[in-house]
GROMACS .gro file of C-alpha atoms in nm:
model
  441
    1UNK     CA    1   4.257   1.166  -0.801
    2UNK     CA    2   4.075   0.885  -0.958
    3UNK     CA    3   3.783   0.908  -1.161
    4UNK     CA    4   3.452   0.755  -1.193
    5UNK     CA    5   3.431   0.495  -1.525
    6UNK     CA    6   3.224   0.677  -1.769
    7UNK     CA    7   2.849   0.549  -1.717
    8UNK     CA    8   2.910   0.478  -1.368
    9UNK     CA    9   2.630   0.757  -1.203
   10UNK     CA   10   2.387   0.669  -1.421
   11UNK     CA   11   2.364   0.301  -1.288
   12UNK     CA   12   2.418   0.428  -0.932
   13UNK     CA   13   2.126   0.648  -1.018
   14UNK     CA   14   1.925   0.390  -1.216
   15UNK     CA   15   1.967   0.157  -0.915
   16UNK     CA   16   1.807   0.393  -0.672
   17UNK     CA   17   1.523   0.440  -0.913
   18UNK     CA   18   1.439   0.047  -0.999
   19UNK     CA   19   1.251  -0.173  -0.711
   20UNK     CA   20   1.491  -0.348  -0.494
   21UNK     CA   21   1.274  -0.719  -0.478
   22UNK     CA   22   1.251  -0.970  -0.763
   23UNK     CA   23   0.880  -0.922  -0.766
   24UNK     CA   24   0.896  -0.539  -0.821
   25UNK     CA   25   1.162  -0.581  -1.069
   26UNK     CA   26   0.973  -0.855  -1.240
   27UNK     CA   27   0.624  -0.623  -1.224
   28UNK     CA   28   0.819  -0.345  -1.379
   29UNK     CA   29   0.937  -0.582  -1.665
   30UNK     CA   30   0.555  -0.672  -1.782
   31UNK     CA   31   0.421  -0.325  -1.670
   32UNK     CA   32   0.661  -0.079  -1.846
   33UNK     CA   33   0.610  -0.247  -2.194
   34UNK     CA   34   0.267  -0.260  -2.178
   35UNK     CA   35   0.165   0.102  -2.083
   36UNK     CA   36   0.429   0.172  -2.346
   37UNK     CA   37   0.187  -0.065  -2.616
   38UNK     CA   38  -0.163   0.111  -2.473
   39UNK     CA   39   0.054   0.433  -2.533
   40UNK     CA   40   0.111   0.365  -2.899
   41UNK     CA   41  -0.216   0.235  -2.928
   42UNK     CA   42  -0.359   0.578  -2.757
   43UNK     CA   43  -0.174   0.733  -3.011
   44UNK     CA   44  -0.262   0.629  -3.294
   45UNK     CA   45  -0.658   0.614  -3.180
   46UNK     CA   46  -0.687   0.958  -3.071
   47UNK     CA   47  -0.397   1.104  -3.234
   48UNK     CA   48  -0.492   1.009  -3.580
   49UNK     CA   49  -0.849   0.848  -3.635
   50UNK     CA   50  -1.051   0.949  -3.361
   51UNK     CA   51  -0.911   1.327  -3.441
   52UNK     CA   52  -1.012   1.290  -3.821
   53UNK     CA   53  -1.374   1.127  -3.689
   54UNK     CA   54  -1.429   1.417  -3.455
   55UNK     CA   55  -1.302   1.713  -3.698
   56UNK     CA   56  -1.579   1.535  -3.930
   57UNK     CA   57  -1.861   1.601  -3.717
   58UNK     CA   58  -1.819   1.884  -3.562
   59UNK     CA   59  -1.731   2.068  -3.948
   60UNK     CA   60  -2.101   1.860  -4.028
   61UNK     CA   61  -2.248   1.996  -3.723
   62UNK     CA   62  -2.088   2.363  -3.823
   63UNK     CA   63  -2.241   2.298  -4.202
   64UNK     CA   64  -2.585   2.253  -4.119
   65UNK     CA   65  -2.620   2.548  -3.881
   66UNK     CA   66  -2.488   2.759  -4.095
   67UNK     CA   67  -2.662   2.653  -4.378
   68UNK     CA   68  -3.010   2.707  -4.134
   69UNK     CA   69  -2.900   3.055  -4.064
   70UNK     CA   70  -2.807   3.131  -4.440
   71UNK     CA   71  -3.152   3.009  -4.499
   72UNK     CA   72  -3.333   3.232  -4.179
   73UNK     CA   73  -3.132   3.530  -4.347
   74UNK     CA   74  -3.210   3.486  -4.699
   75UNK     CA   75  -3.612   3.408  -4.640
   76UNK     CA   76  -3.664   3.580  -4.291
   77UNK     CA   77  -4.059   3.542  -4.311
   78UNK     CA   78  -4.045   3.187  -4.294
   79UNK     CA   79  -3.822   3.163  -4.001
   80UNK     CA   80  -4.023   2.969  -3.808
   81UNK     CA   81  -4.098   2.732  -4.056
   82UNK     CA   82  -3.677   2.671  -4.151
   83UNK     CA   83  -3.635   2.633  -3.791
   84UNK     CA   84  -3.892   2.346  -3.738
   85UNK     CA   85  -3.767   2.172  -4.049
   86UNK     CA   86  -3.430   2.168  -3.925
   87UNK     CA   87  -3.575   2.066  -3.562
   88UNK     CA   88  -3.708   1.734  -3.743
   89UNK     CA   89  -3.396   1.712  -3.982
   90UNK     CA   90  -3.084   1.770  -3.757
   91UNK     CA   91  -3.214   1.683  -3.415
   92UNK     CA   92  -3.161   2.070  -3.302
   93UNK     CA   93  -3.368   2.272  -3.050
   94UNK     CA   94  -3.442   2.662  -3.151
   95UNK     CA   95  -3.449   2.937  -2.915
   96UNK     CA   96  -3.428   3.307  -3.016
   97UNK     CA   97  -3.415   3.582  -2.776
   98UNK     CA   98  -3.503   3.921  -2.932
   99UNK     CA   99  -3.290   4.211  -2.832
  100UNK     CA  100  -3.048   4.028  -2.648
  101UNK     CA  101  -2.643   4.110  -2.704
  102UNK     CA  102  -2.424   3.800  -2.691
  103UNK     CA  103  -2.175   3.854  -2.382
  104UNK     CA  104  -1.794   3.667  -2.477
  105UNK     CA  105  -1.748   3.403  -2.288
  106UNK     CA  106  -1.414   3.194  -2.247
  107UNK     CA  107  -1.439   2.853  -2.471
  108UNK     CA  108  -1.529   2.589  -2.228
  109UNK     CA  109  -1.310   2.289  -2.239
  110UNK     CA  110  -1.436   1.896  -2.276
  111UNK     CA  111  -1.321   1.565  -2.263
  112UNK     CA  112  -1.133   1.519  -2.611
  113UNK     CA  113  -1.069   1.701  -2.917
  114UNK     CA  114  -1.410   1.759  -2.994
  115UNK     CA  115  -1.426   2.104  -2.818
  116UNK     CA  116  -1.157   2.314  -2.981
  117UNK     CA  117  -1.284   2.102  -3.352
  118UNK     CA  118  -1.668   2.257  -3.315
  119UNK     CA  119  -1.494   2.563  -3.213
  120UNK     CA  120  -1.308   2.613  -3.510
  121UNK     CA  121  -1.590   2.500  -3.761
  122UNK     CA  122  -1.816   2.748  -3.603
  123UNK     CA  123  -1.551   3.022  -3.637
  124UNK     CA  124  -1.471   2.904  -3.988
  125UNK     CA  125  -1.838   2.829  -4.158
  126UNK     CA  126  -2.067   3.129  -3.919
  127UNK     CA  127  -1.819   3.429  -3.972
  128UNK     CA  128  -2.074   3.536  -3.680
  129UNK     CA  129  -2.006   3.585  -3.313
  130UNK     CA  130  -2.166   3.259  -3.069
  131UNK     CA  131  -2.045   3.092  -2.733
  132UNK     CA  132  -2.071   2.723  -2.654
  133UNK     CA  133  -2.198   2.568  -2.327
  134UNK     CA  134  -2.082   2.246  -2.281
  135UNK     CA  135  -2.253   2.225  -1.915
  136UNK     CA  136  -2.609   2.312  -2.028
  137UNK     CA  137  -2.916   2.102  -2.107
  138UNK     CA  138  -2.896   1.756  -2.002
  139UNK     CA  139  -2.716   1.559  -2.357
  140UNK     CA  140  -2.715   1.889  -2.533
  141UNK     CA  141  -2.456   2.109  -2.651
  142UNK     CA  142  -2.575   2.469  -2.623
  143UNK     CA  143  -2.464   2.696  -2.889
  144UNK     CA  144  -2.514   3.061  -2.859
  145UNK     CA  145  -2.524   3.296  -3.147
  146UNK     CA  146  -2.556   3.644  -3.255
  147UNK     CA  147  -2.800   3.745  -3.527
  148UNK     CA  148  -2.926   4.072  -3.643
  149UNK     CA  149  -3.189   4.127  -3.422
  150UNK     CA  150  -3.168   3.944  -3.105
  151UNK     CA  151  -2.931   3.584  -2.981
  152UNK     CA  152  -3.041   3.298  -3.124
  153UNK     CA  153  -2.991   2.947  -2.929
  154UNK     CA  154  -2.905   2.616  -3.077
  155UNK     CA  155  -2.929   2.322  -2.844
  156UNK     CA  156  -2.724   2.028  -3.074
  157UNK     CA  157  -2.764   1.665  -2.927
  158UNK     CA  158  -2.378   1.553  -2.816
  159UNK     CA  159  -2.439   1.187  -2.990
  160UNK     CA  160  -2.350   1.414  -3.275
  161UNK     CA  161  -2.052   1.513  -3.208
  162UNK     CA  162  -1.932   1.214  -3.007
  163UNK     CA  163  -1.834   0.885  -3.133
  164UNK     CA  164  -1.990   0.596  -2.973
  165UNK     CA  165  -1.701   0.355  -2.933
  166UNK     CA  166  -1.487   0.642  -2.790
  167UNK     CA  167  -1.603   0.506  -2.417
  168UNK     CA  168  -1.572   0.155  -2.506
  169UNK     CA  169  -1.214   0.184  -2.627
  170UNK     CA  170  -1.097   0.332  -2.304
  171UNK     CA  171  -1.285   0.072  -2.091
  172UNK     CA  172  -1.120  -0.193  -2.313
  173UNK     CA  173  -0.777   0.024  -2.299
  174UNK     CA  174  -0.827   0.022  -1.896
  175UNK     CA  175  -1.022  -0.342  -1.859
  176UNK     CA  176  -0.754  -0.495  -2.025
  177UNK     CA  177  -0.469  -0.333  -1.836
  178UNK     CA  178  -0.607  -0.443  -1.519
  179UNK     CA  179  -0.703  -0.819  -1.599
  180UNK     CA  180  -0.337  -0.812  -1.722
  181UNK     CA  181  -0.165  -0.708  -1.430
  182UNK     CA  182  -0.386  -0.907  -1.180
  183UNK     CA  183  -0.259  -1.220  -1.440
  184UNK     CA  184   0.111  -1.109  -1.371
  185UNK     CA  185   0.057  -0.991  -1.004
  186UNK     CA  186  -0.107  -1.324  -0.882
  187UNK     CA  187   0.140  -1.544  -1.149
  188UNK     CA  188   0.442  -1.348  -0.986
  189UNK     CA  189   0.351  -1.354  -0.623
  190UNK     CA  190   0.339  -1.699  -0.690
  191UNK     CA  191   0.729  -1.747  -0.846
  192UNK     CA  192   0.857  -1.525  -0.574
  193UNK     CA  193   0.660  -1.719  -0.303
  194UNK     CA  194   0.911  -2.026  -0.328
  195UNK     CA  195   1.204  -1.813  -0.361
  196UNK     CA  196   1.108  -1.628  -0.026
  197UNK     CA  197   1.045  -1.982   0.147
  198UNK     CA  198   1.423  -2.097   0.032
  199UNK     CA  199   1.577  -1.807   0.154
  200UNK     CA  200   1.415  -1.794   0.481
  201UNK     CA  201   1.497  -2.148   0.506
  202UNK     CA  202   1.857  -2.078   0.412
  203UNK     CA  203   1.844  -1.861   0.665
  204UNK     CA  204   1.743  -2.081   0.922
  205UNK     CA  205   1.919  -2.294   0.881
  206UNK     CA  206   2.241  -2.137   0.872
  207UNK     CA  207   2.125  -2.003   1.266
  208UNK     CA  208   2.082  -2.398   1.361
  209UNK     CA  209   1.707  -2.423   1.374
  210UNK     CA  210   1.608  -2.684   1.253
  211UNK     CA  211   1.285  -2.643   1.022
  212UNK     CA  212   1.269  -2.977   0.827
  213UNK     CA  213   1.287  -2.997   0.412
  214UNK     CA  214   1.078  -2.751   0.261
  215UNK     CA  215   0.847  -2.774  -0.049
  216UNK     CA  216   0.979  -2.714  -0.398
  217UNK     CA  217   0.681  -2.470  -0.580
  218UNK     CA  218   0.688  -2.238  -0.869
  219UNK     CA  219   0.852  -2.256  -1.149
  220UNK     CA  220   1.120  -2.509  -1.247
  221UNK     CA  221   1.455  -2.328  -1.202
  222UNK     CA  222   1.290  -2.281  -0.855
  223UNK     CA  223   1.164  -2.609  -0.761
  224UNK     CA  224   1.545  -2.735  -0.866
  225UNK     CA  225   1.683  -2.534  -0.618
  226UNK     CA  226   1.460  -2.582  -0.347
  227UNK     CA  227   1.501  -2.973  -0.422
  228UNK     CA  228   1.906  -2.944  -0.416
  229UNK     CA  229   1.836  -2.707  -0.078
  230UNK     CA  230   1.667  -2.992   0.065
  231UNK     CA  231   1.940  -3.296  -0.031
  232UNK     CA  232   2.199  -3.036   0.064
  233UNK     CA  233   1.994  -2.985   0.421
  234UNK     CA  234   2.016  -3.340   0.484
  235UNK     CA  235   2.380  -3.418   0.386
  236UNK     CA  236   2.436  -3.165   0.657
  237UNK     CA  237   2.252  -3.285   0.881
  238UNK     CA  238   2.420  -3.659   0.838
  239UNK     CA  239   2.752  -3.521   0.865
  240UNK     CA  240   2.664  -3.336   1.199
  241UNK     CA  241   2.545  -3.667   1.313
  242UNK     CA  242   2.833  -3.870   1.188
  243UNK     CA  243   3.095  -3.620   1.327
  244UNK     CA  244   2.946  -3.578   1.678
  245UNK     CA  245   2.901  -3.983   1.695
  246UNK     CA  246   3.303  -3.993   1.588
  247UNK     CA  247   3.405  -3.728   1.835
  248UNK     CA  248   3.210  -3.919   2.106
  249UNK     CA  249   3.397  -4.180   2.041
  250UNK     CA  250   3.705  -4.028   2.004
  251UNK     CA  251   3.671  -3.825   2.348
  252UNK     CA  252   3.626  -4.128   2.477
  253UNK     CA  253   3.913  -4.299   2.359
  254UNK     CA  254   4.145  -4.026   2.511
  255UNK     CA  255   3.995  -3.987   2.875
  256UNK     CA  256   4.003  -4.404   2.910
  257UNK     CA  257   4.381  -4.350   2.934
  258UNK     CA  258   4.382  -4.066   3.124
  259UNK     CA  259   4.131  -4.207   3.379
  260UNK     CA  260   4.412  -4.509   3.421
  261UNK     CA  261   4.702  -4.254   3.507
  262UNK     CA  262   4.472  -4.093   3.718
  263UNK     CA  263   4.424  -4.421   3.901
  264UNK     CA  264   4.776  -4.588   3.914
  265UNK     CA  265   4.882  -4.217   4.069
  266UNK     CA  266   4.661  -4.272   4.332
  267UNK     CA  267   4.801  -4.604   4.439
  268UNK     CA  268   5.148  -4.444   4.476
  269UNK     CA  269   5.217  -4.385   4.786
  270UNK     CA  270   5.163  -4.060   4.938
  271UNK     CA  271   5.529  -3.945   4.948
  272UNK     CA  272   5.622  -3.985   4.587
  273UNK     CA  273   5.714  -3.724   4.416
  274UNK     CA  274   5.574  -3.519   4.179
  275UNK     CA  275   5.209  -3.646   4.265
  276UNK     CA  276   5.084  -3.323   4.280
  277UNK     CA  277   5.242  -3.251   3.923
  278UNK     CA  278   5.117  -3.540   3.732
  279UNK     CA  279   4.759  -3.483   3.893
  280UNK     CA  280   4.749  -3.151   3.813
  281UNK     CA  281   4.925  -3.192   3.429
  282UNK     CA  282   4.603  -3.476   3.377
  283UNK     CA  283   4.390  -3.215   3.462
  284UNK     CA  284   4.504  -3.003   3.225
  285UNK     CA  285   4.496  -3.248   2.970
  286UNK     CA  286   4.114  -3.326   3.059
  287UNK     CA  287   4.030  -2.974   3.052
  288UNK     CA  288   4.184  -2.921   2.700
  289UNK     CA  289   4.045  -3.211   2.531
  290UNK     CA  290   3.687  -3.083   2.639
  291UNK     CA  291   3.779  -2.757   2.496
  292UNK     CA  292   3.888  -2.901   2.158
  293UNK     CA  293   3.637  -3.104   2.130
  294UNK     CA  294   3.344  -2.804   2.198
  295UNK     CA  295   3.572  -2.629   1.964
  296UNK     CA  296   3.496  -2.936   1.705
  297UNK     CA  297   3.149  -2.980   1.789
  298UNK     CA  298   3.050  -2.652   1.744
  299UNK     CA  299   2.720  -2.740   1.989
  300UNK     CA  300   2.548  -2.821   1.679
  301UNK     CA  301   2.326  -3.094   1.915
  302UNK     CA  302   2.094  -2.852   2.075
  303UNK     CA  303   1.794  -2.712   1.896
  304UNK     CA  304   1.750  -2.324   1.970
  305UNK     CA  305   1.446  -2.258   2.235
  306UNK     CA  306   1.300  -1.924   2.328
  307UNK     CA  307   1.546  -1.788   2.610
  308UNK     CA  308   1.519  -1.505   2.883
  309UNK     CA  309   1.862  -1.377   2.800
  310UNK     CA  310   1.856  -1.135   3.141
  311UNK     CA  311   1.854  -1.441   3.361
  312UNK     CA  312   2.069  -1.634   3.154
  313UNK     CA  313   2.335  -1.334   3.177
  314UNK     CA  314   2.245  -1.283   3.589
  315UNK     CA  315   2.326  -1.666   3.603
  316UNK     CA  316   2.665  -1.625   3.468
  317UNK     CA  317   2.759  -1.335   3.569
  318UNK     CA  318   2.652  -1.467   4.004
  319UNK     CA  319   2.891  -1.725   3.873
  320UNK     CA  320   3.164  -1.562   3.803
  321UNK     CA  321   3.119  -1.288   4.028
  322UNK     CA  322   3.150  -1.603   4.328
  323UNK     CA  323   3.513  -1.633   4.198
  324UNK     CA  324   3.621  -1.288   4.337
  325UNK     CA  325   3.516  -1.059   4.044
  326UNK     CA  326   3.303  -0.733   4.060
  327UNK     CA  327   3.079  -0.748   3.828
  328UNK     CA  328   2.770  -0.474   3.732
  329UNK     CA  329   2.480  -0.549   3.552
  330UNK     CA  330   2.284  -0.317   3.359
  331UNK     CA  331   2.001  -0.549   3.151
  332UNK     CA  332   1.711  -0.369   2.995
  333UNK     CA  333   1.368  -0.577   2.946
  334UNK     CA  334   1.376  -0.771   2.651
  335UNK     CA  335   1.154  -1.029   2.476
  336UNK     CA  336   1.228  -1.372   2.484
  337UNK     CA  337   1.514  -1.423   2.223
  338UNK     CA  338   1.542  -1.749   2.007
  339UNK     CA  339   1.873  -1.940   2.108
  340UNK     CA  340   2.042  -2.237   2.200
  341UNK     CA  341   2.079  -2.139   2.556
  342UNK     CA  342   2.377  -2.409   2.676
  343UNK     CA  343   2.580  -2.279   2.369
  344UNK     CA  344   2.507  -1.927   2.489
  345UNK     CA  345   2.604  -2.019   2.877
  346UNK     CA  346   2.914  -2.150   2.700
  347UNK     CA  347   3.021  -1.775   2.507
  348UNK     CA  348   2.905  -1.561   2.788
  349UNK     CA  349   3.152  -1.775   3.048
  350UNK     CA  350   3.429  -1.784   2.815
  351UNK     CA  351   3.426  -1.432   2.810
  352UNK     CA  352   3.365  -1.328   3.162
  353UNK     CA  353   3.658  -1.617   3.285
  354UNK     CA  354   3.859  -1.432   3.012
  355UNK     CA  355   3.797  -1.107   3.190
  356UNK     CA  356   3.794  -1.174   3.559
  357UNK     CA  357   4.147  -1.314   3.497
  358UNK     CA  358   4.273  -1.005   3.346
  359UNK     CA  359   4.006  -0.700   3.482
  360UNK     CA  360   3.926  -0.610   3.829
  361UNK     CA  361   3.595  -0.447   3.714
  362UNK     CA  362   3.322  -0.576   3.506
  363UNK     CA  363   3.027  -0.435   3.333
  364UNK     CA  364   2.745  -0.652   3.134
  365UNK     CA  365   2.463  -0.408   2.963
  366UNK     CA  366   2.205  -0.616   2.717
  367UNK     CA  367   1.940  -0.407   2.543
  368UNK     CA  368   1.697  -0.435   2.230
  369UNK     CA  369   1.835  -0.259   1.958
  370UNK     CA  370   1.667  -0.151   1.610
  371UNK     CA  371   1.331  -0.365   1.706
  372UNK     CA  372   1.494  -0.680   1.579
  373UNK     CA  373   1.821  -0.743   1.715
  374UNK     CA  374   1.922  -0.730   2.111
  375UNK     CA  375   2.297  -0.615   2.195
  376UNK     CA  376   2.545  -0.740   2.470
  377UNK     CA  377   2.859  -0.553   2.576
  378UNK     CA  378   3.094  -0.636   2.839
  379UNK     CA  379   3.296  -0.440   2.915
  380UNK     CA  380   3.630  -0.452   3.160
  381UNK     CA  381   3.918  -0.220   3.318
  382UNK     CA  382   4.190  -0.450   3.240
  383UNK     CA  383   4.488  -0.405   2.989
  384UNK     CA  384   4.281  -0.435   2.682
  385UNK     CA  385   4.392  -0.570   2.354
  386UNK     CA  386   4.590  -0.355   2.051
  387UNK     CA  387   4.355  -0.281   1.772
  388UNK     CA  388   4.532  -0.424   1.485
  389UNK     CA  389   4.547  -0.791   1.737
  390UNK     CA  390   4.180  -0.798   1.798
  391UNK     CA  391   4.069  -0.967   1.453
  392UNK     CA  392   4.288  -1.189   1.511
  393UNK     CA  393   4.183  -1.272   1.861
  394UNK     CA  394   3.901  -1.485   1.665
  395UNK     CA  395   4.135  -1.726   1.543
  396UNK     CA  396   4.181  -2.047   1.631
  397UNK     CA  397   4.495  -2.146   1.918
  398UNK     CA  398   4.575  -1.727   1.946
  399UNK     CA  399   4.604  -1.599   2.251
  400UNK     CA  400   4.696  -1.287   2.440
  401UNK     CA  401   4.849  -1.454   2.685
  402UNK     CA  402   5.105  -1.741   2.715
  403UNK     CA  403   4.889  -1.926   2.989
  404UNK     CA  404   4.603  -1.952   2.713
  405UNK     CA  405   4.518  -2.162   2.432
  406UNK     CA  406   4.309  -1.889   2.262
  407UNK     CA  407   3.981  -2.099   2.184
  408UNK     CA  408   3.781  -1.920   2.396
  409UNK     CA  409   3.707  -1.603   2.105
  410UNK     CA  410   3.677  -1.842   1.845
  411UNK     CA  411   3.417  -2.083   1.976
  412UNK     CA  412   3.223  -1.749   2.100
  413UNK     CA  413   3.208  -1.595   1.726
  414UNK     CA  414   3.151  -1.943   1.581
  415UNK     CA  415   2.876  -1.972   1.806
  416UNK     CA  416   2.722  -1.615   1.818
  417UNK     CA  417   2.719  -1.667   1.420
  418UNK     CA  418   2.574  -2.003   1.410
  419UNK     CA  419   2.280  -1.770   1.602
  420UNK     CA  420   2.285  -1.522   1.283
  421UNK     CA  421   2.490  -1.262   1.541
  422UNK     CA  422   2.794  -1.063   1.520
  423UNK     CA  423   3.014  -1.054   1.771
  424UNK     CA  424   3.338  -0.782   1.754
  425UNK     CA  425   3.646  -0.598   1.997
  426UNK     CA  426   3.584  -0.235   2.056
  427UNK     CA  427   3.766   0.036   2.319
  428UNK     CA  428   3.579   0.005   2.610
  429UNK     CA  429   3.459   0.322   2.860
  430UNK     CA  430   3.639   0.153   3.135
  431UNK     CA  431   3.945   0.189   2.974
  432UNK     CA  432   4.019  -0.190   2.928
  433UNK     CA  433   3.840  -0.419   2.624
  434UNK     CA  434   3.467  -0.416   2.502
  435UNK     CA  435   3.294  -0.754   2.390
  436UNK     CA  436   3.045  -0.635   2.194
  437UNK     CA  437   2.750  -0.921   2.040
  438UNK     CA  438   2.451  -0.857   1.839
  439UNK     CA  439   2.167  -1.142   1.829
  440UNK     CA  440   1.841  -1.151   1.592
  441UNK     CA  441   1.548  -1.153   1.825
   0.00000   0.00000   0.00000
């Protein structure tokens, strides 16, 4: 039994967590170290001064009502007159209900430390019962508290016991967070924006369509690679053109001789023998130099097209079927799907000449699959191929058989790939061999 390295699950299960795309990666590279700087800043703001700030005022707060009760107690005929002063002095508002028992109430909570700090200054400088409303007067802080003969009420403006840039630091905290990550949102869109347009590009290109040079933006490593893309596009692109101009030139060369044999045999006279041989051995020559040389091409002339692929597979298959084979179709309705459709006639009769010659029976079923791609199967009842033979069907010159030259598979996947397809062997229901091809819509 062999064991996970040490430190292996942990990446597995860091992978899952991080983004996937170079833009969320990127993001999460600027964002995570900059809620982790407001964090230490938060810190150290509330955690330490505006904590000290706010236990300051509210034990200032705490001193001067206490010290206006100690005074009410100590000269209770001029009440009144101690209450008014502190009115003017301290900014508080005096009611006293006579009679009245203080109920306990649960200590409200408010935004910051500053409710559990006047809560404790009260508890430590009154030694008396009281209750604070937080949700009371408009900009007031009611505190309630018992006296000798009745409940007296405090209102205590909040500017008191609130420090002024406490709001402004958090709309600077937040501002600033915000203008920074539209900065690195908008700057990164913009880096990833070239990247997308090479790879989709790359992409294609690689499926034969043709979409011209594309141009370089972002940053420098990026423009360099969308500059080599482009060089690299068109060195292609000239050896495509060079190659098909030699092989033109070459498939010419080798019919000119042929088409001489082909003449002098038809001045023999009639009687000779082996007419019928040599005619029928040029043939065969003819017919395998335009194989090699589709083989060589690759078909890399024709510019993909938007293709019905249902009557493209019903013209084939009535094709085929006119050759003696019975052939059932079974073609869902599909979009038009972006091909080169003589390169596509070319796979699809490859592989139904490959099965009428060894199948009596043949089934052709094409359906969307997944919303993007469309699938093709063709299936047959003949004798099938062994699994551990059918990747290597795909090579070049292997065959099943000894009258084939086995070209037929490999121009099909080097075709169905230059689409961006798959193409692959499978058991088929019939009993014989399944073709089965994927293609992007």
């Amino acid at each position: 039994m062999r064991l996970a390295p040490r430190g292996l699950e942990p990446d597995r299960a860091l992978r899952k967590i991080l983004p996937r795309s170079l833009f969320g990666r990127t993001l999460l590279i600027v964002v995570v170290p900059l809620i982790l700087l407001e964090g230490v800043a938060l810190q150290i703001f509330y955690g330490s001064h505006l904590d000290t700030l706010s236990r300051r005022l509210a034990g200032s707060v705490a001193g001067e009502i206490a010290f206006v009760l100690d005074q009410a107690d100590e000269y209770p005929d001029a009440r009144q007159q101690i209450f008014a002063n502190a009115a003017y002095r301290f900014e508080f508002a005096f009611h006293f209900h006579p009679g009245r028992v203080l109920k306990p109430r649960r200590l409200p909570h408010a935004f910051g430390p500053v409710d559990t700090d006047l809560a404790h200054a009260l508890s430590t400088g009154l030694g008396r019962p009281f209750a604070l409303v937080w949700h009371g007067p408009p900009g007031m802080v009611r505190v309630d508290i018992q006296v000798t003969d009745g409940v007296l009420t405090i209102d205590v403006p909040r500017k008191r016991l609130y420090i002024g840039a406490l709001y402004i630091f958090f709309a600077w905290l937040g501002g600033t967070t915000l203008i920074l990550l539209t900065i690195a949102i908008l700057f990164l869109r913009n880096q990833v924006r070239g990247i997308r347009r090479l790879a989709l590009a790359a992409e294609a290109f690689g499926m034969g369509r043709d979409t011209g040079p594309i141009r370089p933006e972002g940053a420098t490593e990026v423009r360099r690679a969308g500059t080599a893309f482009n060089r690299m596009q068109d060195r292609v692109r000239r050896f495509l053109a060079q190659r098909t101009a030699m092989l033109a030139g070459v498939s010419h060369d080798l019919r000119t001789p042929l088409t001489r044999l082909r003449l002098a045999i038809a001045m023999l006279p009639e009687d000779a023998a082996d007419i019928d041989g040599m005619t029928s051995d040029i043939a065969e020559m003819e017919r395998l130099i335009s194989l090699y040389l589709a083989f060589a091409r690759g078909e890399g002339g024709e510019q993909p097209q938007p293709t019905d692929l249902a009557l493209l597979i019903e013209e084939v298959a009535a094709r085929t079927a006119r050759g003696g084979a019975t052939i059932a179709l079974a073609l869902a309705s599909m979009p038009p799907v972006v091909l080169r459709a003589e390169a596509m006639r070319r796979v699809l009769t490859n592989l139904l000449d490959n099965a009428a010659r060894h199948a009596g029976r043949i089934d052709i079923s094409a359906a969307p699959e997944g919303g993007s791609n469309v699938r093709i199967c063709i299936d047959d009842d003949g004798p099938g191929i062994p699994p551990e033979r059918r990747e290597q069907m795909f090579r070049p010159f292997e065959s099943g058989s000894a009258a084939g030259i086995g070209l037929g598979l490999a121009i099909a996947r080097d075709i169905i790939a230059a689409h961006g397809g798959d193409i692959r062997l499978d058991d088929s229901p019939l009993g014989g061999l399944r073709v089965a091809m994927v293609l992007p819509l």
